Amino acid sequence: MRLVHLDLKGAAPRVSYLEQVFPLLSQLGANGILIEYEDMFPFKEELEVLRSPYAYSEEDIERIQQLAELHKLEVIPLVQTFGHVEFILKHEKYQHLREVERFPNSFNPHVPDTLALLKSILSQVMEKHRRSTWIHIGADEVFHLGEGVDSKNWMSYNKGDTGTIYLKHTKEVVGFITTQYWGLRVLMWDDMLRKISVGALQGERVGMALVIGSACPCGHPGRHRAWCLVLQGCRSWDAGLRDAGLRDADLGMPVWGMQVLECRSGGCRSWDVGGDGNALPCRYDHYSVLCELLPVSIPSLAICLQTLVNGGFTEETKRKVLDALGFQGMQLEQSMCEGRGAFPGAEIYHMVEQVNGHLKESVLKTLEEESGIKGWFSPYHRKRLFGNPRNMESFGSKVLKLHEDWEGFIHDLHAHLERVYFPDTVEEWMEENINPYLDQLRDLVRDYQ
């Protein structure tokens, strides 16, 4: 299985855009979509507080599955059941379920209401995914596990450790799923299991498959296989590539070469898009800034998928990627494509390139290097509203032209983004990537006029 992870904790695309993207993913070699809805799922009744104002409707969820089925993409819902639950625990209604009272990252597994809540969430999600044969329970990065009062008391009384707590809770979740949904297979991330010794796992029949996120920290990939054997019957997917786009939370463009190297060396079969990259990254967590947008990451994703399908990044792989995306050439080391491209969102891809490569540079160069501004239109002049028109006119036309050009460009970019994303995503992306620089130019023009 070659899964593309759509992590929707940020920059969730409109269904109309997925309608364009799914055929491309299938063409590039994907055969499944791992969808981490978070607050984009249309939770109802007692769970309605979890919904984003722009959450997908029930009709949207059905349409996504129909589109996936049409293009031979298996849909696997991902429901976080231990860590990465900020979208739940940030609400006052569920604050009492936090492992550590101050932090909304992870569940307290000792409170009966935690499992009851998870049963409700899992039931609502699976009700809308009756065709799915897999479910992913996340269970990665359970920050602060063992630091809560209840966990400390439990470990003291039971002479246990955080590994025991982790397995106990995870088995309860899996037990509910396997009892309630006969034949449904369970996936989880492996990072927390790396902290548990093989010996401690002896005799545990968890009944789930691991998705290995990266190489073993100790440098011995064989330990993953040992865990799989201990867990009896698990399937291990080596995922050498966690992010099909980036490593830093605030980067706007992916770095392709790094991803292909990891893909080739790790033999990966699963990776995060978006966003965690993530190519849809999204965000690293519910509170972080947006990462790169899905249209911006499609070339990176295409390279990785085709590298997997063809067994390496060969000239044939490169040709197939170029044909699929409508580019004429590619510079892997520079993460650049030649030509306009003909894939969904290509306009956004190129316009974000322009923003990243020229907006900040052009504005700061004008503000810091234009001698007329530095000498005759300083912050002191602007604050006190005085200046000599003769000197101001020496730079005025240049500044006004730069402002006009960028405002026109941003207007077009805004329109393209609105076709793909909901208003909250567009507003946030503009605030993070455009306004810090363009607002300086806008202020200067306002004062000049």
Coordinates of C-alpha atoms in Angstrom, one line a residue:
M1 CA 0.0 0.0 0.0
R2 CA 1.2 3.5 -0.9
L3 CA -0.7 5.9 1.3
V4 CA -0.8 9.7 1.0
H5 CA -1.5 11.1 4.5
L6 CA -3.9 14.1 4.3
D7 CA -3.4 15.7 7.7
L8 CA -6.2 18.2 8.0
K9 CA -5.2 20.0 11.2
G10 CA -4.4 22.9 8.9
A11 CA -5.1 24.0 5.3
A12 CA -7.8 21.5 4.7
P13 CA -8.7 21.7 0.9
R14 CA -12.2 22.1 -0.5
V15 CA -13.7 18.8 -1.8
S16 CA -13.8 20.4 -5.2
Y17 CA -10.0 20.5 -5.2
L18 CA -9.7 16.9 -4.0
E19 CA -11.8 16.1 -7.0
Q20 CA -9.0 17.3 -9.1
V21 CA -6.1 15.9 -7.0
F22 CA -7.3 12.3 -6.5
P23 CA -6.9 11.3 -10.2
L24 CA -3.4 12.7 -10.1
L25 CA -2.5 10.8 -6.9
S26 CA -3.7 7.6 -8.5
Q27 CA -1.8 8.3 -11.7
L28 CA 1.4 8.9 -9.7
G29 CA 1.1 5.5 -7.9
A30 CA -0.9 6.0 -4.7
N31 CA -3.5 3.4 -3.9
G32 CA -4.8 4.8 -0.6
I33 CA -5.5 8.0 1.3
L34 CA -5.0 8.3 5.1
I35 CA -7.3 11.0 6.2
E36 CA -6.6 12.7 9.6
Y37 CA -9.7 14.8 9.9
E38 CA -9.3 16.4 13.4
D39 CA -11.8 19.2 13.6
M40 CA -12.8 19.0 9.9
F41 CA -15.0 16.0 10.6
P42 CA -18.8 16.8 11.0
F43 CA -19.1 15.7 14.6
K44 CA -22.6 15.9 15.9
E45 CA -24.7 15.8 19.1
E46 CA -22.5 15.8 22.2
L47 CA -19.4 16.1 20.0
E48 CA -20.5 19.1 18.0
V49 CA -18.2 21.4 19.9
L50 CA -15.2 19.7 18.2
R51 CA -16.2 20.9 14.7
S52 CA -14.4 23.7 12.9
P53 CA -16.7 26.4 11.5
Y54 CA -15.5 25.1 8.1
A55 CA -15.8 21.4 8.8
Y56 CA -16.8 19.1 6.0
S57 CA -20.5 18.2 5.8
E58 CA -21.7 14.6 5.9
E59 CA -22.3 14.9 2.2
D60 CA -18.7 16.0 1.8
I61 CA -17.4 12.9 3.6
E62 CA -19.4 10.7 1.4
R63 CA -18.2 12.6 -1.7
I64 CA -14.6 12.2 -0.7
Q65 CA -15.0 8.4 -0.4
Q66 CA -16.8 8.2 -3.7
L67 CA -14.0 10.1 -5.4
A68 CA -11.4 7.9 -3.8
E69 CA -13.3 4.7 -4.9
L70 CA -13.6 6.1 -8.4
H71 CA -9.8 6.4 -8.6
K72 CA -9.0 3.2 -6.8
L73 CA -7.8 4.9 -3.6
E74 CA -8.6 3.1 -0.3
V75 CA -9.7 5.5 2.4
I76 CA -8.3 5.0 5.9
P77 CA -9.6 7.4 8.5
L78 CA -7.1 8.4 11.2
V79 CA -8.4 9.2 14.7
Q80 CA -5.9 10.3 17.3
T81 CA -6.6 8.4 20.5
F82 CA -3.8 9.4 22.9
G83 CA -1.6 12.3 21.8
H84 CA -2.1 15.1 19.3
V85 CA -5.6 15.7 20.7
E86 CA -5.3 19.5 21.2
F87 CA -8.4 20.0 19.0
I88 CA -10.3 18.1 21.7
L89 CA -8.6 19.1 24.9
K90 CA -8.5 22.8 24.2
H91 CA -12.3 22.9 24.9
E92 CA -13.3 23.6 28.4
K93 CA -15.8 20.7 28.2
Y94 CA -12.9 18.2 28.0
Q95 CA -10.1 19.9 30.0
H96 CA -10.6 17.4 32.8
L97 CA -9.3 14.7 30.5
R98 CA -5.8 16.1 30.1
E99 CA -2.9 14.1 31.3
V100 CA -1.3 17.3 32.6
E101 CA -3.8 20.0 33.5
R102 CA -1.8 22.9 31.8
F103 CA -1.3 21.1 28.5
P104 CA -3.9 20.1 25.9
N105 CA -1.6 17.6 24.1
S106 CA -2.5 14.2 25.6
F107 CA -5.3 12.2 27.2
N108 CA -5.3 11.1 30.8
P109 CA -5.9 7.4 30.3
H110 CA -6.9 6.7 33.9
V111 CA -10.1 8.7 33.7
P112 CA -13.0 6.5 32.5
D113 CA -14.5 9.5 30.6
T114 CA -11.4 9.4 28.3
L115 CA -12.3 5.9 26.8
A116 CA -16.0 6.8 26.7
L117 CA -15.2 9.9 24.7
L118 CA -12.9 8.0 22.3
K119 CA -15.6 5.4 21.8
S120 CA -18.1 8.2 20.8
I121 CA -15.5 9.8 18.4
L122 CA -14.5 6.5 16.8
S123 CA -18.2 5.5 16.4
Q124 CA -19.1 8.7 14.6
V125 CA -16.1 8.5 12.3
M126 CA -16.6 4.8 11.5
E127 CA -20.4 5.4 10.9
K128 CA -19.4 7.5 7.9
H129 CA -16.6 5.1 6.7
R130 CA -18.4 1.8 6.5
R131 CA -16.5 0.9 3.3
S132 CA -13.1 1.2 5.1
T133 CA -11.3 -2.0 6.1
W134 CA -8.6 -0.2 8.0
I135 CA -8.5 2.5 10.7
H136 CA -5.5 4.3 12.1
I137 CA -5.5 5.2 15.8
G138 CA -2.5 7.6 15.7
A139 CA -1.1 7.1 19.2
D140 CA 2.2 8.9 18.4
E141 CA 4.0 11.6 20.4
V142 CA 2.0 11.2 23.7
F143 CA 3.8 14.1 25.3
H144 CA 3.9 14.3 29.1
L145 CA 2.7 10.8 29.6
G146 CA 3.4 9.7 33.1
E147 CA 3.7 13.3 34.4
G148 CA 0.1 13.7 35.5
V149 CA -1.0 13.0 39.1
D150 CA -3.2 10.1 38.2
S151 CA -0.3 8.4 36.2
K152 CA 2.2 8.9 39.0
N153 CA -0.2 7.4 41.5
W154 CA -1.0 4.5 39.2
M155 CA 2.7 3.7 38.5
S156 CA 3.4 3.9 42.2
Y157 CA 0.6 1.6 43.2
N158 CA 1.0 -0.9 40.3
K159 CA 4.8 -0.7 40.2
G160 CA 4.4 0.0 36.5
D161 CA 6.0 2.6 34.1
T162 CA 4.8 4.8 31.2
G163 CA 5.2 1.9 28.7
T164 CA 2.7 -0.2 30.7
I165 CA 0.3 2.8 30.8
Y166 CA 0.7 3.3 27.1
L167 CA 0.0 -0.4 26.2
K168 CA -2.9 -0.6 28.6
H169 CA -4.7 2.3 27.0
T170 CA -3.9 1.4 23.5
K171 CA -5.1 -2.2 24.0
E172 CA -8.4 -0.8 25.4
V173 CA -8.9 1.3 22.3
V174 CA -8.0 -1.6 20.0
G175 CA -10.2 -3.9 22.0
F176 CA -13.2 -1.6 21.5
I177 CA -12.6 -1.4 17.7
T178 CA -12.1 -5.1 17.1
T179 CA -15.2 -5.9 19.2
Q180 CA -17.4 -3.3 17.7
Y181 CA -16.2 -3.5 14.1
W182 CA -15.5 -7.1 13.2
G183 CA -12.7 -7.5 10.6
L184 CA -11.6 -3.8 10.8
R185 CA -7.8 -3.7 10.9
V186 CA -5.9 -1.3 13.1
L187 CA -2.8 0.8 12.3
M188 CA -0.8 3.0 14.6
W189 CA 2.5 5.0 14.5
D190 CA 5.4 3.3 16.2
D191 CA 7.4 6.1 17.9
M192 CA 6.0 5.5 21.4
L193 CA 6.7 1.7 21.1
R194 CA 10.4 2.5 20.5
K195 CA 10.6 3.6 24.1
I196 CA 9.4 0.2 25.3
S197 CA 11.8 -2.6 25.5
V198 CA 11.2 -5.8 23.5
G199 CA 11.1 -7.7 26.7
A200 CA 8.3 -5.6 28.1
L201 CA 6.3 -6.3 25.0
Q202 CA 6.6 -10.1 25.4
G203 CA 3.2 -11.8 25.5
E204 CA 1.3 -8.7 24.4
R205 CA -1.1 -9.5 21.6
V206 CA -2.1 -6.0 20.6
G207 CA -3.5 -7.0 17.1
M208 CA -2.5 -3.9 15.1
A209 CA 0.0 -3.0 12.4
L210 CA 2.8 -0.5 13.0
V211 CA 3.6 2.3 10.6
I212 CA 7.3 2.8 11.2
G213 CA 8.0 6.5 11.1
S214 CA 11.8 6.6 10.6
A215 CA 15.0 4.7 11.3
C216 CA 15.4 3.2 14.7
P217 CA 17.2 5.8 16.9
C218 CA 19.8 3.2 17.9
G219 CA 20.6 2.6 14.2
H220 CA 19.3 -1.0 14.2
P221 CA 16.2 -1.2 12.0
G222 CA 16.0 -4.9 13.0
R223 CA 14.5 -3.8 16.3
H224 CA 11.3 -2.8 14.5
R225 CA 11.0 -6.3 13.1
A226 CA 11.5 -7.7 16.6
W227 CA 8.7 -5.5 17.9
C228 CA 6.4 -6.8 15.1
L229 CA 7.2 -10.4 16.0
V230 CA 6.5 -9.7 19.6
L231 CA 3.2 -8.1 18.8
Q232 CA 2.3 -11.3 16.9
G233 CA 1.0 -10.9 13.4
C234 CA 1.6 -7.2 12.9
R235 CA 2.7 -5.9 9.5
S236 CA 5.5 -3.5 9.5
W237 CA 5.7 -0.8 6.9
D238 CA 9.1 0.8 6.7
A239 CA 8.5 4.5 6.3
G240 CA 11.8 6.2 5.7
L241 CA 9.9 9.4 4.8
R242 CA 7.7 11.1 7.3
D243 CA 7.3 14.4 5.4
A244 CA 7.0 14.7 1.7
G245 CA 7.8 18.4 2.0
L246 CA 9.7 20.0 4.9
R247 CA 11.6 19.8 8.1
D248 CA 10.9 23.2 9.7
A249 CA 7.4 24.2 10.7
D250 CA 7.6 27.6 9.0
L251 CA 9.1 26.8 5.6
G252 CA 6.9 27.5 2.6
M253 CA 8.5 25.4 0.0
P254 CA 9.5 21.7 0.2
V255 CA 13.1 20.4 -0.2
W256 CA 12.9 17.6 -2.8
G257 CA 16.4 16.1 -2.7
M258 CA 16.2 15.3 1.0
Q259 CA 12.9 13.5 0.5
V260 CA 14.1 11.4 -2.4
L261 CA 17.3 10.4 -0.6
E262 CA 15.2 9.3 2.4
C263 CA 12.8 7.6 0.1
R264 CA 15.5 5.6 -1.6
S265 CA 17.5 4.7 1.5
G266 CA 14.5 3.9 3.7
G267 CA 12.4 1.9 1.3
C268 CA 9.5 3.8 2.6
R269 CA 5.9 2.8 2.0
S270 CA 4.1 5.5 3.9
W271 CA 4.6 9.2 4.5
D272 CA 2.9 12.3 5.7
V273 CA 1.7 14.9 3.3
G274 CA 1.4 18.4 4.5
G275 CA 1.8 19.4 5.6
D276 CA 3.2 17.1 8.9
G277 CA 3.4 18.2 5.7
N278 CA 3.4 18.0 6.6
A279 CA 2.6 17.8 1.1
L280 CA -0.6 18.9 2.8
P281 CA 1.1 19.9 5.8
C282 CA -1.0 21.3 7.4
R283 CA 0.8 22.0 10.8
Y284 CA 3.1 20.1 13.0
D285 CA 0.4 20.4 15.7
H286 CA -2.9 22.1 16.2
Y287 CA -1.3 25.3 17.5
S288 CA 1.7 25.7 15.1
V289 CA 1.8 27.9 12.0
L290 CA 0.8 26.5 8.6
C291 CA 3.5 24.6 6.7
E292 CA 3.6 24.4 2.9
L293 CA 0.4 24.2 1.0
L294 CA -0.7 21.1 -0.9
P295 CA -0.4 22.6 -4.4
V296 CA 3.1 23.7 -3.5
S297 CA 4.1 20.2 -2.4
I298 CA 2.6 18.2 -5.3
P299 CA 5.9 18.1 -7.3
S300 CA 7.7 16.7 -4.2
L301 CA 5.0 14.2 -3.6
A302 CA 5.0 13.2 -7.3
I303 CA 8.8 12.5 -7.2
C304 CA 8.4 10.4 -4.0
L305 CA 5.5 8.3 -5.3
Q306 CA 7.2 7.6 -8.6
T307 CA 10.4 6.8 -6.9
L308 CA 8.6 4.2 -4.9
V309 CA 6.7 2.8 -7.9
N310 CA 9.9 2.6 -10.1
G311 CA 12.3 1.4 -7.4
G312 CA 14.5 4.5 -7.6
F313 CA 14.8 8.0 -8.9
T314 CA 15.9 7.1 -12.4
E315 CA 15.6 9.0 -15.7
E316 CA 12.4 7.1 -16.4
T317 CA 11.0 8.2 -13.0
K318 CA 11.9 11.8 -13.8
R319 CA 10.3 11.6 -17.2
K320 CA 7.1 10.2 -15.8
V321 CA 6.9 12.9 -13.2
L322 CA 7.5 15.6 -15.8
D323 CA 4.8 14.1 -18.0
A324 CA 2.3 13.9 -15.1
L325 CA 2.9 17.5 -13.9
G326 CA 3.3 19.1 -17.3
F327 CA 6.8 20.5 -16.7
Q328 CA 9.6 20.6 -19.2
G329 CA 12.5 20.0 -16.9
M330 CA 13.5 19.6 -13.3
Q331 CA 16.5 20.6 -11.1
L332 CA 16.3 18.2 -8.1
E333 CA 19.1 19.8 -6.1
Q334 CA 17.5 23.3 -6.4
S335 CA 13.9 21.9 -5.8
M336 CA 12.9 23.6 -9.1
C337 CA 10.8 22.7 -12.1
E338 CA 11.0 24.3 -15.5
G339 CA 7.9 25.3 -17.3
R340 CA 4.4 26.4 -16.2
G341 CA 3.1 23.0 -15.2
A342 CA -0.4 21.5 -15.7
F343 CA -1.4 20.0 -12.4
P344 CA -4.2 21.1 -10.0
G345 CA -3.0 24.2 -8.2
A346 CA 0.0 24.9 -10.5
E347 CA -0.8 28.6 -10.4
I348 CA -0.5 28.6 -6.6
Y349 CA 2.8 26.7 -6.8
H350 CA 4.3 29.4 -9.0
M351 CA 2.9 32.3 -7.2
V352 CA 4.1 31.0 -3.8
E353 CA 7.5 30.7 -5.4
Q354 CA 7.3 34.4 -6.3
V355 CA 6.3 35.3 -2.8
N356 CA 9.1 33.3 -1.2
G357 CA 11.7 34.4 -3.7
H358 CA 10.9 38.1 -4.2
L359 CA 8.4 39.7 -2.0
K360 CA 10.5 40.1 1.2
E361 CA 13.6 40.9 -0.8
S362 CA 12.0 43.6 -3.0
V363 CA 10.3 45.3 -0.1
L364 CA 13.2 45.3 2.3
K365 CA 15.6 46.4 -0.5
T366 CA 13.4 49.4 -1.2
L367 CA 13.0 50.3 2.4
E368 CA 16.6 49.8 3.5
E369 CA 18.6 50.7 0.4
E370 CA 16.7 53.6 -1.2
S371 CA 18.7 56.6 -0.2
G372 CA 15.8 59.1 -0.7
I373 CA 13.8 57.2 1.9
K374 CA 16.7 56.8 4.3
G375 CA 17.7 60.5 4.1
W376 CA 14.4 62.4 3.6
F377 CA 11.6 60.1 4.6
S378 CA 12.8 58.4 7.8
P379 CA 10.5 57.1 10.6
Y380 CA 11.1 60.5 12.3
H381 CA 9.8 62.4 9.2
R382 CA 6.8 60.0 8.8
K383 CA 5.9 60.2 12.5
R384 CA 5.8 64.0 12.4
L385 CA 4.3 64.3 9.0
F386 CA 6.8 66.5 7.2
G387 CA 9.1 66.3 4.3
N388 CA 10.4 68.1 1.2
P389 CA 8.3 67.1 -1.9
R390 CA 11.4 67.5 -4.1
N391 CA 13.2 64.8 -2.2
M392 CA 10.2 62.6 -1.8
E393 CA 9.5 62.6 -5.5
S394 CA 12.9 61.1 -6.1
F395 CA 11.7 57.7 -4.8
G396 CA 7.9 58.1 -5.0
S397 CA 7.2 56.7 -8.4
K398 CA 9.3 53.6 -7.8
V399 CA 7.6 52.9 -4.5
L400 CA 4.1 53.4 -5.9
K401 CA 4.9 51.1 -8.8
L402 CA 6.2 48.4 -6.5
H403 CA 3.2 48.6 -4.3
E404 CA 0.8 48.5 -7.3
D405 CA 2.5 45.5 -8.8
W406 CA 2.5 43.5 -5.5
E407 CA -1.1 44.4 -4.6
G408 CA -2.3 43.2 -8.1
F409 CA -0.3 40.0 -7.7
I410 CA -1.6 39.3 -4.2
H411 CA -5.2 39.9 -5.4
D412 CA -4.8 37.2 -8.0
L413 CA -3.1 34.8 -5.5
H414 CA -5.9 35.4 -3.0
A415 CA -8.5 34.5 -5.7
H416 CA -6.6 31.2 -6.5
L417 CA -6.3 30.3 -2.9
E418 CA -10.0 30.8 -2.3
R419 CA -10.8 28.2 -5.0
V420 CA -8.8 25.6 -3.1
Y421 CA -9.1 26.6 0.6
F422 CA -11.7 27.9 3.1
P423 CA -11.5 31.6 4.3
D424 CA -9.7 30.8 7.5
T425 CA -6.8 29.1 5.8
V426 CA -6.5 31.9 3.2
E427 CA -6.5 34.6 5.9
E428 CA -3.9 32.8 8.0
W429 CA -1.6 32.1 5.1
M430 CA -1.8 35.8 4.1
E431 CA -1.1 36.9 7.7
E432 CA 1.9 34.6 8.0
N433 CA 3.5 35.0 4.5
I434 CA 2.3 38.2 2.9
N435 CA 1.4 40.9 5.5
P436 CA 4.6 41.0 7.5
Y437 CA 6.3 42.4 4.4
L438 CA 3.6 44.0 2.3
D439 CA 2.2 45.9 5.3
Q440 CA 5.5 47.7 5.6
L441 CA 5.2 48.8 2.0
R442 CA 1.5 49.7 2.5
D443 CA 2.4 51.9 5.5
L444 CA 5.1 53.7 3.6
V445 CA 2.8 54.4 0.6
R446 CA 0.1 55.7 3.0
D447 CA 2.5 58.1 4.7
Y448 CA 3.9 59.2 1.4
Q449 CA 0.4 60.0 0.0

